[in-house]
Short mmCIF file of C-alpha atoms and ligand atoms in Angstrom, two decimals:
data_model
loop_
_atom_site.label_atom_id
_atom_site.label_comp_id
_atom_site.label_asym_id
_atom_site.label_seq_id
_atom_site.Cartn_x
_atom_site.Cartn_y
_atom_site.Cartn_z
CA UNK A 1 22.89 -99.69 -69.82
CA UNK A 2 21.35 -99.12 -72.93
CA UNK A 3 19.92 -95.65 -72.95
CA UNK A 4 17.02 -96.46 -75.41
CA UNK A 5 16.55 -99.38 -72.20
CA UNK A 6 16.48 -96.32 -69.80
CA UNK A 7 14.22 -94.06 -71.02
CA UNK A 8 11.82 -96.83 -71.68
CA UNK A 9 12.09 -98.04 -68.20
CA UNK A 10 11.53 -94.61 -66.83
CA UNK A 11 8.40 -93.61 -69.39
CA UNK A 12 6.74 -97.52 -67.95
CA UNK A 13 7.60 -96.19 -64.35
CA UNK A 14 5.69 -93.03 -65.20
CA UNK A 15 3.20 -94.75 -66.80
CA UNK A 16 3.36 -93.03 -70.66
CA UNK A 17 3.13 -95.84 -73.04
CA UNK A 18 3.31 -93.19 -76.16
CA UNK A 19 6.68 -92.74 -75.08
CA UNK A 20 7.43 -96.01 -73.92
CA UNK A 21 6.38 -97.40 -77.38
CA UNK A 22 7.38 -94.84 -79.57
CA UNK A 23 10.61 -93.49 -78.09
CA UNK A 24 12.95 -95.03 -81.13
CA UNK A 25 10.85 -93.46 -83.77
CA UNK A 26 10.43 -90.65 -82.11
CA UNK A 27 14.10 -90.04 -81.76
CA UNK A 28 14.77 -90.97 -85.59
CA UNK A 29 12.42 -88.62 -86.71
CA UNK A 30 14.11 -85.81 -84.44
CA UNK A 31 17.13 -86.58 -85.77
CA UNK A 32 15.46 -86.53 -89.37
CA UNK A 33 13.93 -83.54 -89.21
CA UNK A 34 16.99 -81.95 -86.86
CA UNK A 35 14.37 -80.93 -84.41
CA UNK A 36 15.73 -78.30 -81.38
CA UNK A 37 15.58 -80.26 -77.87
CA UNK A 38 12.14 -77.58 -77.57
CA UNK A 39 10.07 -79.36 -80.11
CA UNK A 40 11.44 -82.58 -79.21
CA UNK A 41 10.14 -82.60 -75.80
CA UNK A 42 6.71 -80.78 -77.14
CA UNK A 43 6.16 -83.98 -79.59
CA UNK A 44 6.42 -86.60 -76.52
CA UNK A 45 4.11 -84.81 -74.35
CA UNK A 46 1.73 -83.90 -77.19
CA UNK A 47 1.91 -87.85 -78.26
CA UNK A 48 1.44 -88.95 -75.24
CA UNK A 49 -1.61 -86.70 -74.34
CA UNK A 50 -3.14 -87.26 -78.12
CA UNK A 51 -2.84 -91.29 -77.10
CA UNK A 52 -4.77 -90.31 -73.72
CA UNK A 53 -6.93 -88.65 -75.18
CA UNK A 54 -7.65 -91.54 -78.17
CA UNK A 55 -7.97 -94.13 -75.29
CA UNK A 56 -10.55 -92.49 -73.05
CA UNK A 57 -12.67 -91.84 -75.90
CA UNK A 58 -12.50 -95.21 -77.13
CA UNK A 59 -13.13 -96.67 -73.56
CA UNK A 60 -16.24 -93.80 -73.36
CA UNK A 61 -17.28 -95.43 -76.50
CA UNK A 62 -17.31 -98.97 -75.31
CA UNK A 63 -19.09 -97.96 -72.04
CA UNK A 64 -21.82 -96.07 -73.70
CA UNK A 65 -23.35 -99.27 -74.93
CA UNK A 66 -24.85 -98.01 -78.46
CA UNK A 67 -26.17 -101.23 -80.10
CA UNK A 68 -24.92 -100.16 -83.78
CA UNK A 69 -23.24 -96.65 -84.11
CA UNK A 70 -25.45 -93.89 -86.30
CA UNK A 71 -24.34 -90.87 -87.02
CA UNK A 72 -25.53 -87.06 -87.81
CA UNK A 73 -23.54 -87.26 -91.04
CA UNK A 74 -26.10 -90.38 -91.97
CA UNK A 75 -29.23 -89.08 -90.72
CA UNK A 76 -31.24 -88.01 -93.70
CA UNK A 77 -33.23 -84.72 -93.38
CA UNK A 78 -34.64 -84.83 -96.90
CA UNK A 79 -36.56 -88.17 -96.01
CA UNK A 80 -37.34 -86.99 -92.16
CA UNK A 81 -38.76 -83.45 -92.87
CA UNK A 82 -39.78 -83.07 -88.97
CA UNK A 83 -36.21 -81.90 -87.54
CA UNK A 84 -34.56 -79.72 -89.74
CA UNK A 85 -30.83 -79.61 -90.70
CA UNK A 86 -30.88 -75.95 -88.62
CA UNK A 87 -32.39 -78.31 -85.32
CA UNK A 88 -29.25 -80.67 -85.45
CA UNK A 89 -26.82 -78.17 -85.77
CA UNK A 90 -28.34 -76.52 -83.05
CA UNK A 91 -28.47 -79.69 -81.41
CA UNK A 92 -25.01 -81.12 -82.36
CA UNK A 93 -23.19 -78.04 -80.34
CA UNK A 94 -24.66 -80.03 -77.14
CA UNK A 95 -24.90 -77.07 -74.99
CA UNK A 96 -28.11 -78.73 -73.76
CA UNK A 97 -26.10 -81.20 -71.93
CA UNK A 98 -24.10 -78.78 -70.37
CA UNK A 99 -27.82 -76.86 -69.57
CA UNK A 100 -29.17 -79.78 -68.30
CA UNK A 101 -31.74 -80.31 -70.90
CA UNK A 102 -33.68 -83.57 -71.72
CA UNK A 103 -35.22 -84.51 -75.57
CA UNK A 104 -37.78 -87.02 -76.37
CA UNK A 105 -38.11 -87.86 -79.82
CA UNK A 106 -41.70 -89.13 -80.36
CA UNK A 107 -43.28 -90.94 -83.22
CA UNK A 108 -44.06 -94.14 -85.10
CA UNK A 109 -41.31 -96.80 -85.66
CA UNK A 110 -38.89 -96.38 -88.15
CA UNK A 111 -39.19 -92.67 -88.46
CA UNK A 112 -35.40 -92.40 -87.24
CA UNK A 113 -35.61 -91.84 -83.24
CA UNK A 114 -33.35 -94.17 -82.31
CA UNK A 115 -30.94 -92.94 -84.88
CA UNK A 116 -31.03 -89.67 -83.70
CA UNK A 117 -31.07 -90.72 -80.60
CA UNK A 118 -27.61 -92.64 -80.75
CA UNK A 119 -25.89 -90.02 -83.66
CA UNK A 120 -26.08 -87.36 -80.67
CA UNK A 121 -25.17 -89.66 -77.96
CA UNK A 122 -21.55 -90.89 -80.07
CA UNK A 123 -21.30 -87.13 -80.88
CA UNK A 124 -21.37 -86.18 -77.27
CA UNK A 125 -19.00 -88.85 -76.79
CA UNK A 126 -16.91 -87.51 -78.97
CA UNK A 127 -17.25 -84.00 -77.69
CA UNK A 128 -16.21 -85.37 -73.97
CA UNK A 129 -19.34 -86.42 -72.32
CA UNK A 130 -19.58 -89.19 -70.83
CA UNK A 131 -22.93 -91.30 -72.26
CA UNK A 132 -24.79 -94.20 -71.38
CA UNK A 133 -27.71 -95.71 -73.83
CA UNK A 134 -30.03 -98.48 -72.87
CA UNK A 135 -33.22 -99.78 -74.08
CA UNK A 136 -36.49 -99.40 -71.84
CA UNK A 137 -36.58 -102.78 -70.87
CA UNK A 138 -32.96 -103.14 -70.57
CA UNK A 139 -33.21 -100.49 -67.86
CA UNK A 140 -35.96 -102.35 -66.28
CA UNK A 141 -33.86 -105.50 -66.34
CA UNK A 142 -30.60 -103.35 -64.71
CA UNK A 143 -32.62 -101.53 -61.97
CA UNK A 144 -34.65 -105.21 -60.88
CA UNK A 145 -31.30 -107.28 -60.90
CA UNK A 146 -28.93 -104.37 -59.31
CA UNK A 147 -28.85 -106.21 -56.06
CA UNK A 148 -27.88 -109.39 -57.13
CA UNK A 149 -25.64 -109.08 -60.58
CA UNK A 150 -22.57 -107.25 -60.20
CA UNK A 151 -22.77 -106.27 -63.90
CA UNK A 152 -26.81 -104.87 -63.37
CA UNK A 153 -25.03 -102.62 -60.69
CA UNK A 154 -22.02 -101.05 -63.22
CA UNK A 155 -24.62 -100.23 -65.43
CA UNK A 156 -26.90 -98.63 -62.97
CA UNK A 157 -23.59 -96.65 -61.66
CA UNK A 158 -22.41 -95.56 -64.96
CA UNK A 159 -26.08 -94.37 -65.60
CA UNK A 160 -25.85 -91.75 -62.49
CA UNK A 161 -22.17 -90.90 -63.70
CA UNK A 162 -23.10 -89.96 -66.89
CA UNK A 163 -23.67 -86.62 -68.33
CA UNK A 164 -26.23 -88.08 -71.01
CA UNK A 165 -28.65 -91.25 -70.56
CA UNK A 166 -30.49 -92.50 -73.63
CA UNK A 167 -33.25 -94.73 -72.65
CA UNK A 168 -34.85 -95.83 -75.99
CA UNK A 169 -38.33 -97.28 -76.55
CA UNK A 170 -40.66 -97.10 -74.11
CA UNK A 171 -43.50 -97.93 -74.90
CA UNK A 172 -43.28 -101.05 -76.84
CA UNK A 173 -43.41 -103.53 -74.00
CA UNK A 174 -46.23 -103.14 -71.19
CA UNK A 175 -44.51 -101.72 -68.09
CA UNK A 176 -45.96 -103.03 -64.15
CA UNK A 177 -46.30 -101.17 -61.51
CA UNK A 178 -43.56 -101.75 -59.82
CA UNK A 179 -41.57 -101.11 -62.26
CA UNK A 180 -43.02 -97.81 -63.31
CA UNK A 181 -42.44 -97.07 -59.46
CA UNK A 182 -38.52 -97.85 -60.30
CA UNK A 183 -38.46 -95.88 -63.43
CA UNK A 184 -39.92 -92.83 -61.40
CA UNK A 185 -37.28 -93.23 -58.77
CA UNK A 186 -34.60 -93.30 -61.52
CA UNK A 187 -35.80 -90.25 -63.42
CA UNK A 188 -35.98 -88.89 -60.29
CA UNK A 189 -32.51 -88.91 -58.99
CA UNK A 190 -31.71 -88.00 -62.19
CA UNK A 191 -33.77 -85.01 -62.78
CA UNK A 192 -31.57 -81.78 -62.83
CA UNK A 193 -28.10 -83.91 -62.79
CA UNK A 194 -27.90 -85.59 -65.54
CA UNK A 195 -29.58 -84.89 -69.33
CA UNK A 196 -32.08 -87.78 -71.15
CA UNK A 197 -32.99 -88.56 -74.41
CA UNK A 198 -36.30 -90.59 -74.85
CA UNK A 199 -37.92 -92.22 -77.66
CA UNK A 200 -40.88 -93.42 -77.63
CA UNK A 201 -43.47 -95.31 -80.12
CA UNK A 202 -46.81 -93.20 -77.90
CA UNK A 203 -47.94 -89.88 -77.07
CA UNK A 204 -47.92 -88.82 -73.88
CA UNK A 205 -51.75 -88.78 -73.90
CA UNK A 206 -50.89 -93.05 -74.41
CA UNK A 207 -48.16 -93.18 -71.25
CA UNK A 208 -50.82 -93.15 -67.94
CA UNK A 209 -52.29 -96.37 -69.61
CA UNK A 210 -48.60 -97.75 -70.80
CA UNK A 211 -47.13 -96.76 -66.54
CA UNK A 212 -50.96 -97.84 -65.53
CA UNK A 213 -51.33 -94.99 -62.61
CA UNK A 214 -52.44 -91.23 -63.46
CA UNK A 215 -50.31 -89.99 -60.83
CA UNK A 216 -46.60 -91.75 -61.27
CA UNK A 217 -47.28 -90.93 -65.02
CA UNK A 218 -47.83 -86.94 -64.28
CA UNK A 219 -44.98 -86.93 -62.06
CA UNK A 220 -42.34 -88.35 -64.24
CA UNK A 221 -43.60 -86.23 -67.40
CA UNK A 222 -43.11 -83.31 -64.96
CA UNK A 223 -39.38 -84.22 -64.48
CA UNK A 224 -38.75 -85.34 -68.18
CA UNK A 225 -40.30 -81.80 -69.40
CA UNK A 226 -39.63 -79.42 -67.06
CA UNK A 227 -36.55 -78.57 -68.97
CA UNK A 228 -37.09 -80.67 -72.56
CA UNK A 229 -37.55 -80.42 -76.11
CA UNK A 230 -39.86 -82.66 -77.70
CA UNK A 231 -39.72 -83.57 -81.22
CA UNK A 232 -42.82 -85.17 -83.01
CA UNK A 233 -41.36 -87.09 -85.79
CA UNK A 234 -43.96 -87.99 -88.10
CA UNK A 235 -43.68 -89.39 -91.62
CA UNK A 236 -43.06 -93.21 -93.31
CA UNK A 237 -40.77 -95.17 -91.96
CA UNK A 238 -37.48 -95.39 -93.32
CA UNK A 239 -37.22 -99.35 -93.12
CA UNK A 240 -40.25 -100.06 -95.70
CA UNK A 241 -39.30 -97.17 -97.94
CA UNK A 242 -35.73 -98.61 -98.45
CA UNK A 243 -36.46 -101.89 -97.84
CA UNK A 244 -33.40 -104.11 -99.55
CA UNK A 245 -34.20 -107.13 -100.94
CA UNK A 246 -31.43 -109.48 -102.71
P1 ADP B 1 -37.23 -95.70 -84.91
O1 ADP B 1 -36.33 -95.73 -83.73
O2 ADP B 1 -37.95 -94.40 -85.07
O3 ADP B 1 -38.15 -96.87 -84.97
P2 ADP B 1 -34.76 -96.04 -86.36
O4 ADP B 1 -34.02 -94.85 -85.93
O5 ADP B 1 -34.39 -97.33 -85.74
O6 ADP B 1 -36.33 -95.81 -86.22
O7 ADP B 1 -34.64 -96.15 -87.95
C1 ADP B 1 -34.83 -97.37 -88.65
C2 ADP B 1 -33.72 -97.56 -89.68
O8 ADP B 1 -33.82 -96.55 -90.67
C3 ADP B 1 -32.34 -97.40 -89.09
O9 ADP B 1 -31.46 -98.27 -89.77
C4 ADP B 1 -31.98 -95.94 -89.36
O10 ADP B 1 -30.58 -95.77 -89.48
C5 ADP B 1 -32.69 -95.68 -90.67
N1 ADP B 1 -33.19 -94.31 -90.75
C6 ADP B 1 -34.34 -93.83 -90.22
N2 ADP B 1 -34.54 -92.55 -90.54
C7 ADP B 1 -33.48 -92.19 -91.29
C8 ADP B 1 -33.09 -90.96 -91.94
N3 ADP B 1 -33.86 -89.86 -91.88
N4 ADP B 1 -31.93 -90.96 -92.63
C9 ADP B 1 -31.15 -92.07 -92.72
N5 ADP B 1 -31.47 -93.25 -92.14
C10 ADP B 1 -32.62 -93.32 -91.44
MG1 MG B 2 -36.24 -97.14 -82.24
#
């Protein structure tokens, strides 16, 4: 039999597709560059872990659930003078995650929370971690219909897997009680596991009257800061300034 035939045969038995795909190139180029049987085998394995490696990132990506990706590189510290340039590189080496840390990023709309917010999460997901990003009222929407939708339940389950959960906007829609009671539950079980990002339009001062019960409100601010840092983000928003018209 063909020995090309063989070694693919063997590499889809062993399930590594680098090899399986890339075994005639491979091959040519050994022969090109008259490679010792040494660095021959160290470029399959190497290929096929670098392809490993590529997929599970891009299958973290897709997972994560970012609406639009935002990055650091984007995020303008010139315009948003609140966080400073010495803040995100702090914040960009992500040992928070690994210390369980949560941050909420605070302030009026357009001031760049949610782009912050999503820059760190696709960092993180390209450092490893494993991130999940809804909005407030998605999450609301996932933790009411986990019973019944099959898809509501994934989401929930990739939430408690993940090493980072962005939940972005609360505040914008009015929350009920039972609800809130869900929400508390959720933070919760995740207090101490798992690290969260919030961003929110209102103070804290604003959140008993948004979650409508003194004592659900203290108790989830006491999980959500216990270990946190909280950025006030302050300034014009970034959408009128550089509003584009055609
Ligand atoms: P918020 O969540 O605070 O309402 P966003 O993060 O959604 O605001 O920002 C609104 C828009 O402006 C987004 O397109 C975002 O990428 C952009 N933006 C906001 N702040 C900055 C900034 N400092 N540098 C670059 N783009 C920014
Ligand atoms: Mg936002």
């Amino acid at each position: 039999m063909d020995k090309i035939k063989i070694i693919k045969d063997y590499a889809r038995n062993l399930k590594l597709g680098y090899i399986r795909d890339n075994i005639l190139k491979i091959i040519d180029d050994a022969d090109k560059k008259d490679l010792s049987y040494h660095d021959l085998i160290i470029e399959l394995l190497k290929g096929e872990i670098d392809q490993r490696n590529r997929k599970a990132q891009e299958r973290r990506l897709k997972q994560a659930g970012f609406p639009v990706i935002k990055t650091i590189e984007e995020f303008d510290t010139e315009f948003q003078k609140s966080i400073t340039k010495k803040q995100i590189n702090r914040l960009i080496e992500m040992d928070w995650i690994d210390n369980l840390y949560n941050l909420i990023f605070l302030g009026p709309p357009g001031v760049g929370k949610t782009h912050l917010a999503i820059a760190l999460g696709y960092k993180a997901v390209e450092m490893g971690y494993k991130v999940s990003f809804t909005s407030m009222d998605r999450l609301m929407y996932y933790l009411k219909t986990q019973d019944i939708s099959r898809k509501s339940k994934s989401k929930i389950n990739r939430i408690y897997s993940s090493d980072l959960v962005i939940i972005d906007e609360i505040g914008y829609l009015p929350i009920f009680h039972e609800e809130a009671n869900m929400f508390f539950q959720l933070i919760s079980n995740l207090h101490e596991q798992t690290s969260i990002i919030i961003t929110s339009n209102k103070g804290f001062e604003e959140w008993t009257e948004l979650l409508q019960d003194v004592a659900l409100t203290t108790a989830i601010l006491d999980r959500l800061t216990y270990r946190c840092e909280i950025f006030n983000m302050t300034g014009k928003s970034y959408r009128l300034e550089n509003r584009k018209s055609f």
